[in-house]
GROMACS .gro file of N, CA and C in nm:
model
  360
    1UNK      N    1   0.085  -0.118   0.000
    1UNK     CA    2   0.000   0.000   0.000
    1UNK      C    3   0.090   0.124   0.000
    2UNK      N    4   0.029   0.173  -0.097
    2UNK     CA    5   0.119   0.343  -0.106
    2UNK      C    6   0.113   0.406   0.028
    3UNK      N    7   0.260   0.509   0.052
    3UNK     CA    8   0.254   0.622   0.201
    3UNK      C    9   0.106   0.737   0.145
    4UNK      N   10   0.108   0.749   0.027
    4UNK     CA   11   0.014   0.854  -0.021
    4UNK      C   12  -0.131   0.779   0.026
    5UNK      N   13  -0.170   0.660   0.010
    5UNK     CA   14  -0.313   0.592   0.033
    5UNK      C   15  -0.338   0.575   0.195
    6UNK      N   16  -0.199   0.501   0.236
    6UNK     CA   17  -0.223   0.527   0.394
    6UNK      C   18  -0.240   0.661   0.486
    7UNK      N   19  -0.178   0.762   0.380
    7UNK     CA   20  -0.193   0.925   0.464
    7UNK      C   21  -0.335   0.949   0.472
    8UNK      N   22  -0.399   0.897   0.318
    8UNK     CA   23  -0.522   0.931   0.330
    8UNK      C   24  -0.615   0.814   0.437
    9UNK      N   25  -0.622   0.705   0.442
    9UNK     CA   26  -0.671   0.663   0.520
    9UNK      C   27  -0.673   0.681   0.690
   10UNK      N   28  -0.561   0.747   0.728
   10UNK     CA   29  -0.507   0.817   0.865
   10UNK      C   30  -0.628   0.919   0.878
   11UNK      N   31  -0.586   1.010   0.777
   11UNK     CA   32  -0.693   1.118   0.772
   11UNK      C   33  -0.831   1.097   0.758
   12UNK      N   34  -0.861   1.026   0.710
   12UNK     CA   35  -1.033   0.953   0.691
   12UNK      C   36  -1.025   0.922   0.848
   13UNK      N   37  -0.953   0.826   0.911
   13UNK     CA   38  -0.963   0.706   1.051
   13UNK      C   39  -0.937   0.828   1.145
   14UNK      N   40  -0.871   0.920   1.107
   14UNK     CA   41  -0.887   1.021   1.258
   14UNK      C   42  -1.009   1.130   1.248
   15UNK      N   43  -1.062   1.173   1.123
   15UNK     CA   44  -1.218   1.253   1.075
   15UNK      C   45  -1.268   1.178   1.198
   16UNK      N   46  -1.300   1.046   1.152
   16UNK     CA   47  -1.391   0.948   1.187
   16UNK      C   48  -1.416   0.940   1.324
   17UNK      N   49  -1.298   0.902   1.390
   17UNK     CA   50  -1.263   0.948   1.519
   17UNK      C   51  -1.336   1.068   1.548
   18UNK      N   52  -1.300   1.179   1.526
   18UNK     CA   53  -1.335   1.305   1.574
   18UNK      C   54  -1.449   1.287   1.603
   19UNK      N   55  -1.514   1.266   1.459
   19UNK     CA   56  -1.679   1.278   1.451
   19UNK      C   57  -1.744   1.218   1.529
   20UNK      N   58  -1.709   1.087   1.568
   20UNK     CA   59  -1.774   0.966   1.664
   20UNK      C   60  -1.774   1.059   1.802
   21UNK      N   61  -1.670   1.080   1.818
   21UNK     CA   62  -1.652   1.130   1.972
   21UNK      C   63  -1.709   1.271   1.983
   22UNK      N   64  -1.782   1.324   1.891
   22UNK     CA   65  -1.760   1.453   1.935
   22UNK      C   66  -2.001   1.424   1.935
   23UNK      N   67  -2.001   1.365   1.798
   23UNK     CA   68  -2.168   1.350   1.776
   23UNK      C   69  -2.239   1.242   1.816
   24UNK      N   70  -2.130   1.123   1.869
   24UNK     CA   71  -2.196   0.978   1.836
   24UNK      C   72  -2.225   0.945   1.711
   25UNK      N   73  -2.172   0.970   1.613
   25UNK     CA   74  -2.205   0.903   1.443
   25UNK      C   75  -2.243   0.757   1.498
   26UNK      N   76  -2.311   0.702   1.308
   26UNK     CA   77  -2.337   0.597   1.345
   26UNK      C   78  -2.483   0.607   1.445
   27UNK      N   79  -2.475   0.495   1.536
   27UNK     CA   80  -2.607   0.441   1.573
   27UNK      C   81  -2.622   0.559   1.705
   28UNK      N   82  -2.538   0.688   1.722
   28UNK     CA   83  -2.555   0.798   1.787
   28UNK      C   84  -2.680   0.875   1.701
   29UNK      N   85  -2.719   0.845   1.543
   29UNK     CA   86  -2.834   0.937   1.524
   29UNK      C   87  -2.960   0.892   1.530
   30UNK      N   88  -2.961   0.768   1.600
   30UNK     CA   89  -3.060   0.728   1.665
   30UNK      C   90  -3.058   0.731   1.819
   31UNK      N   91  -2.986   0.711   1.881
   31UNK     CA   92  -2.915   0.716   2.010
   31UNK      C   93  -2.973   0.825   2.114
   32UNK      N   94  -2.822   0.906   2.010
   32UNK     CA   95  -2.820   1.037   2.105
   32UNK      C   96  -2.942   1.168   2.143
   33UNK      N   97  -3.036   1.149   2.000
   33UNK     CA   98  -3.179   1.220   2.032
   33UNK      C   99  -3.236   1.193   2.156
   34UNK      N  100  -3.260   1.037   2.102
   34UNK     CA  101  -3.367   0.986   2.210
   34UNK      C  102  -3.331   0.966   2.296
   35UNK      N  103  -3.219   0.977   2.369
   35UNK     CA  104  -3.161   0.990   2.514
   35UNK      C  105  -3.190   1.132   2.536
   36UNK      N  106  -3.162   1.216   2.491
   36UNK     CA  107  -3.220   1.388   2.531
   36UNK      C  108  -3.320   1.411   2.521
   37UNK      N  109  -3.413   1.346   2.422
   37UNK     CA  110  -3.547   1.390   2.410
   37UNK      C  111  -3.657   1.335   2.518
   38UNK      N  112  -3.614   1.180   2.468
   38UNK     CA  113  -3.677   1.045   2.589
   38UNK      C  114  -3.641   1.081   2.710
   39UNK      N  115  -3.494   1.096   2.728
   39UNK     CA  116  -3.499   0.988   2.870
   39UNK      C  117  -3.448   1.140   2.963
   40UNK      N  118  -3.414   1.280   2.872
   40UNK     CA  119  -3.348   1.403   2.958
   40UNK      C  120  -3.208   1.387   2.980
   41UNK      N  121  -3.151   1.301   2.941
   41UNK     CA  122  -2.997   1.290   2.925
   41UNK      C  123  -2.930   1.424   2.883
   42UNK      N  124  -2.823   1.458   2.986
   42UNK     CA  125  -2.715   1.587   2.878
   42UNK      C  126  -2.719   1.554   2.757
   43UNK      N  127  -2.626   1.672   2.649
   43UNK     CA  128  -2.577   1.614   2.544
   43UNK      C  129  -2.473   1.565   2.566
   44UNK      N  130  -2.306   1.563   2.664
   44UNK     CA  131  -2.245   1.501   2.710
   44UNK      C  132  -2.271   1.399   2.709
   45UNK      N  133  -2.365   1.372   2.838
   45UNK     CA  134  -2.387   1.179   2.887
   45UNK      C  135  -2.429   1.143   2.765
   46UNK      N  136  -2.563   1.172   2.715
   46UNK     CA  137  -2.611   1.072   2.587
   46UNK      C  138  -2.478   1.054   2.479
   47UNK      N  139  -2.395   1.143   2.466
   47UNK     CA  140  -2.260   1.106   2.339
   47UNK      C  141  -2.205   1.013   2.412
   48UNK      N  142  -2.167   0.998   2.511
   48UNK     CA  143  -2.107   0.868   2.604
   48UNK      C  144  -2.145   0.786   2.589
   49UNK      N  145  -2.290   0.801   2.668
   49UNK     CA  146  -2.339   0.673   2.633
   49UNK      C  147  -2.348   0.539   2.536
   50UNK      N  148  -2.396   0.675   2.432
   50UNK     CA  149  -2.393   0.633   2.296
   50UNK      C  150  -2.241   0.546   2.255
   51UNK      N  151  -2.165   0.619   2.291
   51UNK     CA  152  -2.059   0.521   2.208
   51UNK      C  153  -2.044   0.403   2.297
   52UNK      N  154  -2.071   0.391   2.416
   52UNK     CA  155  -2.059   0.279   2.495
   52UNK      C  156  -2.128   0.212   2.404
   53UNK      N  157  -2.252   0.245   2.398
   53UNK     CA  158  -2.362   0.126   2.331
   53UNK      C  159  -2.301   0.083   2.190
   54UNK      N  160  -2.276   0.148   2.146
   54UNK     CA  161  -2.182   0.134   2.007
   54UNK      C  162  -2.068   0.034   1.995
   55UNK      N  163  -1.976   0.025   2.074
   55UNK     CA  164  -1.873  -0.025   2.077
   55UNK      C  165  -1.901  -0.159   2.105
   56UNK      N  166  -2.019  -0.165   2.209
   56UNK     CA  167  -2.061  -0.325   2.139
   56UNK      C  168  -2.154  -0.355   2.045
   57UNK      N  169  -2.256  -0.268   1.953
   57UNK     CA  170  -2.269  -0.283   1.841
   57UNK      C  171  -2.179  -0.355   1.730
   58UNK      N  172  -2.090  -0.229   1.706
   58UNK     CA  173  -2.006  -0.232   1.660
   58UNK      C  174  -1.920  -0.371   1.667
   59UNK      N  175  -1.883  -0.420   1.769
   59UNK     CA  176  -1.790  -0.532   1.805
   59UNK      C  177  -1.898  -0.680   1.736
   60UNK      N  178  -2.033  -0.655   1.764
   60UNK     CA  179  -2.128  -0.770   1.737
   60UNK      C  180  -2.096  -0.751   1.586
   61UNK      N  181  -2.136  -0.642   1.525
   61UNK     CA  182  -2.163  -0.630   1.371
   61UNK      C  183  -2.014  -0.670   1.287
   62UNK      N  184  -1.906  -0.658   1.370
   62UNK     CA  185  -1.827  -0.670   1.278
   62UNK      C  186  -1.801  -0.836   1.270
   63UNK      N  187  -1.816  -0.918   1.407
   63UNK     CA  188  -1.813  -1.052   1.406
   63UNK      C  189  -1.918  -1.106   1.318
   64UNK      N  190  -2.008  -1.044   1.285
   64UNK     CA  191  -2.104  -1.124   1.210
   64UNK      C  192  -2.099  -1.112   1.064
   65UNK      N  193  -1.979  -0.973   1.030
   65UNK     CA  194  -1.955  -0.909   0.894
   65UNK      C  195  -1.848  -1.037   0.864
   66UNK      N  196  -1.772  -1.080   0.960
   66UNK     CA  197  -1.675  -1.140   0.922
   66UNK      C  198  -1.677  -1.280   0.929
   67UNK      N  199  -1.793  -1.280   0.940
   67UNK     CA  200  -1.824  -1.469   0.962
   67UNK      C  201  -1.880  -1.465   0.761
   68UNK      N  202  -1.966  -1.316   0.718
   68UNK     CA  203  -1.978  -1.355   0.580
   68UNK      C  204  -1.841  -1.335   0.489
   69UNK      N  205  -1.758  -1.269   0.542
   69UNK     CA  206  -1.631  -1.253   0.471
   69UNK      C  207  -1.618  -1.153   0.431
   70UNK      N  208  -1.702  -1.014   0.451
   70UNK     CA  209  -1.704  -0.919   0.457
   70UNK      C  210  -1.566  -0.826   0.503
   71UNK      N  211  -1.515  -0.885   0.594
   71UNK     CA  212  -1.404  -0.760   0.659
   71UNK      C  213  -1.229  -0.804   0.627
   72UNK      N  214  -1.178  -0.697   0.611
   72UNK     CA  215  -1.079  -0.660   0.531
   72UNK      C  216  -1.011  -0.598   0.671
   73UNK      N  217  -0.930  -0.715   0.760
   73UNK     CA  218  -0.880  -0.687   0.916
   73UNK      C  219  -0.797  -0.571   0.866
   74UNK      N  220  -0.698  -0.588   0.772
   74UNK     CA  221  -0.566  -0.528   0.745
   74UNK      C  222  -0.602  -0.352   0.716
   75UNK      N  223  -0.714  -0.341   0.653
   75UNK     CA  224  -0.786  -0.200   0.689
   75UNK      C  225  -0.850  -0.156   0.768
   76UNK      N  226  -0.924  -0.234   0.834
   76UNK     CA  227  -0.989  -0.179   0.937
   76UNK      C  228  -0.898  -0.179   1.062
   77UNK      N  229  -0.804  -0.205   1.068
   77UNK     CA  230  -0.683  -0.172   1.177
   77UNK      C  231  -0.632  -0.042   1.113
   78UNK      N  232  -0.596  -0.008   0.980
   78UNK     CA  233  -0.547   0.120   0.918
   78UNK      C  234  -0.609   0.183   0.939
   79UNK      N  235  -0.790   0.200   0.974
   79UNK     CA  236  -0.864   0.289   1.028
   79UNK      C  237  -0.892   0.279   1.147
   80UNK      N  238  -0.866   0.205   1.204
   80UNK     CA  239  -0.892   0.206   1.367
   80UNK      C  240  -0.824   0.298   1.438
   81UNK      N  241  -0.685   0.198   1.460
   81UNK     CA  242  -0.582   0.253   1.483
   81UNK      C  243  -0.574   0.416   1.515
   82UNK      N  244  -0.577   0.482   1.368
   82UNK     CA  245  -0.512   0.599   1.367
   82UNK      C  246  -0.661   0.702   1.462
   83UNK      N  247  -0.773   0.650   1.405
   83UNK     CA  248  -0.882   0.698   1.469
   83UNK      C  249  -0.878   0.725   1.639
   84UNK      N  250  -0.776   0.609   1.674
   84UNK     CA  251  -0.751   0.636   1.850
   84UNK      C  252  -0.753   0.812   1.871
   85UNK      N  253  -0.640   0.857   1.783
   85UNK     CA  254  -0.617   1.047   1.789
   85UNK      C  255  -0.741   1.146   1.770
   86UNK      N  256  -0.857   1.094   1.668
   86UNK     CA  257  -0.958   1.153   1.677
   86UNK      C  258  -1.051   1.127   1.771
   87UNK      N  259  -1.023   1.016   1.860
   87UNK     CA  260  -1.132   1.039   1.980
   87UNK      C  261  -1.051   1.137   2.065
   88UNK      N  262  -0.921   1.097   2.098
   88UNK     CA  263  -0.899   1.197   2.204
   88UNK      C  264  -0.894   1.338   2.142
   89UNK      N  265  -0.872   1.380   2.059
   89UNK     CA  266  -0.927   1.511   1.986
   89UNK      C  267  -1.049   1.529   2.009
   90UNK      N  268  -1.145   1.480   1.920
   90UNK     CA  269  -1.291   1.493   1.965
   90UNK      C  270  -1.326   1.515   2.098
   91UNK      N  271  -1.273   1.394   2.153
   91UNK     CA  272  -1.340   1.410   2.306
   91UNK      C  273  -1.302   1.510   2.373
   92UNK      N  274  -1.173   1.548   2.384
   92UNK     CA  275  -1.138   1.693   2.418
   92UNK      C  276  -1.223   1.810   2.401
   93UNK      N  277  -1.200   1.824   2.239
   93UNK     CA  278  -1.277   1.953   2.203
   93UNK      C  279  -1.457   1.930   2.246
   94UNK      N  280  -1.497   1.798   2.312
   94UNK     CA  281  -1.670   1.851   2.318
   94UNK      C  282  -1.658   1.880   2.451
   95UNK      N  283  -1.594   1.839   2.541
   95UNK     CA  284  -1.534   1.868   2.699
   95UNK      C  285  -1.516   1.978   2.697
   96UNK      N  286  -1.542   2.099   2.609
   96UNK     CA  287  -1.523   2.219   2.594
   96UNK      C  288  -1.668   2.280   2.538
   97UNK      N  289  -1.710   2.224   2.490
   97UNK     CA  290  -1.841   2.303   2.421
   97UNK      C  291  -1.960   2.307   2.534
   98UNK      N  292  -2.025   2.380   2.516
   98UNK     CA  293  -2.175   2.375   2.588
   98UNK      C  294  -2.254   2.239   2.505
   99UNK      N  295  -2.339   2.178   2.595
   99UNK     CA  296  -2.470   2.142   2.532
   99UNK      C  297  -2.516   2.150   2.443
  100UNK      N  298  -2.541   2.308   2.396
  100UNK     CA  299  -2.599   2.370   2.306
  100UNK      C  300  -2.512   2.323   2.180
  101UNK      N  301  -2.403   2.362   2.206
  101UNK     CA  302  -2.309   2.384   2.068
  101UNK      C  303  -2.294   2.253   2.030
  102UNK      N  304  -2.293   2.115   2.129
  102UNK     CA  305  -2.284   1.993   2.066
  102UNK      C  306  -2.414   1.984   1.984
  103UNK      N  307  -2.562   2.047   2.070
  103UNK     CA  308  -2.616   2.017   1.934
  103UNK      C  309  -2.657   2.061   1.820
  104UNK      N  310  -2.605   2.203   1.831
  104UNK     CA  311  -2.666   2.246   1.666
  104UNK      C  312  -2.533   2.173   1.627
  105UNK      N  313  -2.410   2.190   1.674
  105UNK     CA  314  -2.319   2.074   1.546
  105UNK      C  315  -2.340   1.936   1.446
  106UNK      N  316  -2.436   1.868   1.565
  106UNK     CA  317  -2.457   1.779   1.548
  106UNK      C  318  -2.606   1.772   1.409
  107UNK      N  319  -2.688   1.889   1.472
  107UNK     CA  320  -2.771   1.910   1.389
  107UNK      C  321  -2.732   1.953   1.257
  108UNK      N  322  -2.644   2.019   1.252
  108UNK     CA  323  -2.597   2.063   1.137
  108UNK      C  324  -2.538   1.990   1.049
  109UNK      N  325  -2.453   1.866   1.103
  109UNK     CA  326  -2.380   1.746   1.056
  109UNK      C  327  -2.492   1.684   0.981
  110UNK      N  328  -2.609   1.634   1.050
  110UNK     CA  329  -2.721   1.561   1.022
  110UNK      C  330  -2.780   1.638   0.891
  111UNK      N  331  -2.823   1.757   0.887
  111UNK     CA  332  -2.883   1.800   0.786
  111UNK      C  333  -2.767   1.831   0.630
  112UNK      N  334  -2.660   1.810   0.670
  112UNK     CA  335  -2.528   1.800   0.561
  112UNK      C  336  -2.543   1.650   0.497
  113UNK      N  337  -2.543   1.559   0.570
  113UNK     CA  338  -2.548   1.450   0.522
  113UNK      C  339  -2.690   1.418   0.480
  114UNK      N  340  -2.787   1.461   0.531
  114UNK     CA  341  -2.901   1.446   0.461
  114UNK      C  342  -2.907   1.506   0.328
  115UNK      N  343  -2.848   1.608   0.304
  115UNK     CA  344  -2.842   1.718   0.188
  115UNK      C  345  -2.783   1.606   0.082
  116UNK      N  346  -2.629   1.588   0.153
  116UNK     CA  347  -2.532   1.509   0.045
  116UNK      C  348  -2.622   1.399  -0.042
  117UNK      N  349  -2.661   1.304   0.055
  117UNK     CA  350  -2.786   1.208   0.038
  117UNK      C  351  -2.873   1.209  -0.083
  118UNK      N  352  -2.913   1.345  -0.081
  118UNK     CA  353  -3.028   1.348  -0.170
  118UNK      C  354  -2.971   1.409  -0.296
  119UNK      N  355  -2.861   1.417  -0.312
  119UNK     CA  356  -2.762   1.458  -0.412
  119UNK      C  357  -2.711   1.367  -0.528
  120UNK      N  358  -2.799   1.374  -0.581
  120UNK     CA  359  -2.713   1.232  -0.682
  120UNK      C  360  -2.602   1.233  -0.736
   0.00000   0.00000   0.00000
């Protein structure tokens, strides 16, 4: 694998990072609402939470990706890995924000990707 393909995959695996830790991506846009809306959770705790719940998602889905032959270990360690730096980035920088600001970010993230979405 090229240094040029792995730079970019660093950079994708630490985005990724960021994003997880900062919105709960992933099963956080189901998550993290309905913990604030439902249950009165901060936006803090519910992003926590959320990735708690995630990480064994995540851990189930990939054993079952890889029982069909789906997963490609040797990359998803190239994105793991480097992603370690975007949680502690992320997590840092939301340990800094208000409530508020996690969620219009988050809202704003959501309605970007909804946009992209409908973008052919």
């Amino acid at each position: 694998m090229s240094g040029q393909r792995l730079a970019r995959l660093a950079c994708i695996a630490t985005g990724a990072g960021a994003f997880s830790s900062l919105f709960g991506v992933g099963g956080g846009t189901i998550i993290v609402p309905l913990l604030v809306l439902w249950l009165g959770y901060g936006e803090h705790e519910a992003t926590g939470t959320s990735l708690a719940a995630i990480a064994v998602i995540a851990t189930l889905a990939a054993v079952t990706e890889a029982a069909y032959g789906n997963v490609d270990l040797g990359v998803g360690l190239l994105i793991g890995l480097p992603a370690v730096a975007g949680v502690v980035i992320g997590t840092s920088a939301q340990q800094r924000l208000s409530g508020r600001a996690i969620s219009l970010g988050f809202a704003a993230l959501l309605v970007i990707v909804a946009v992209v979405l409908l973008i052919p």
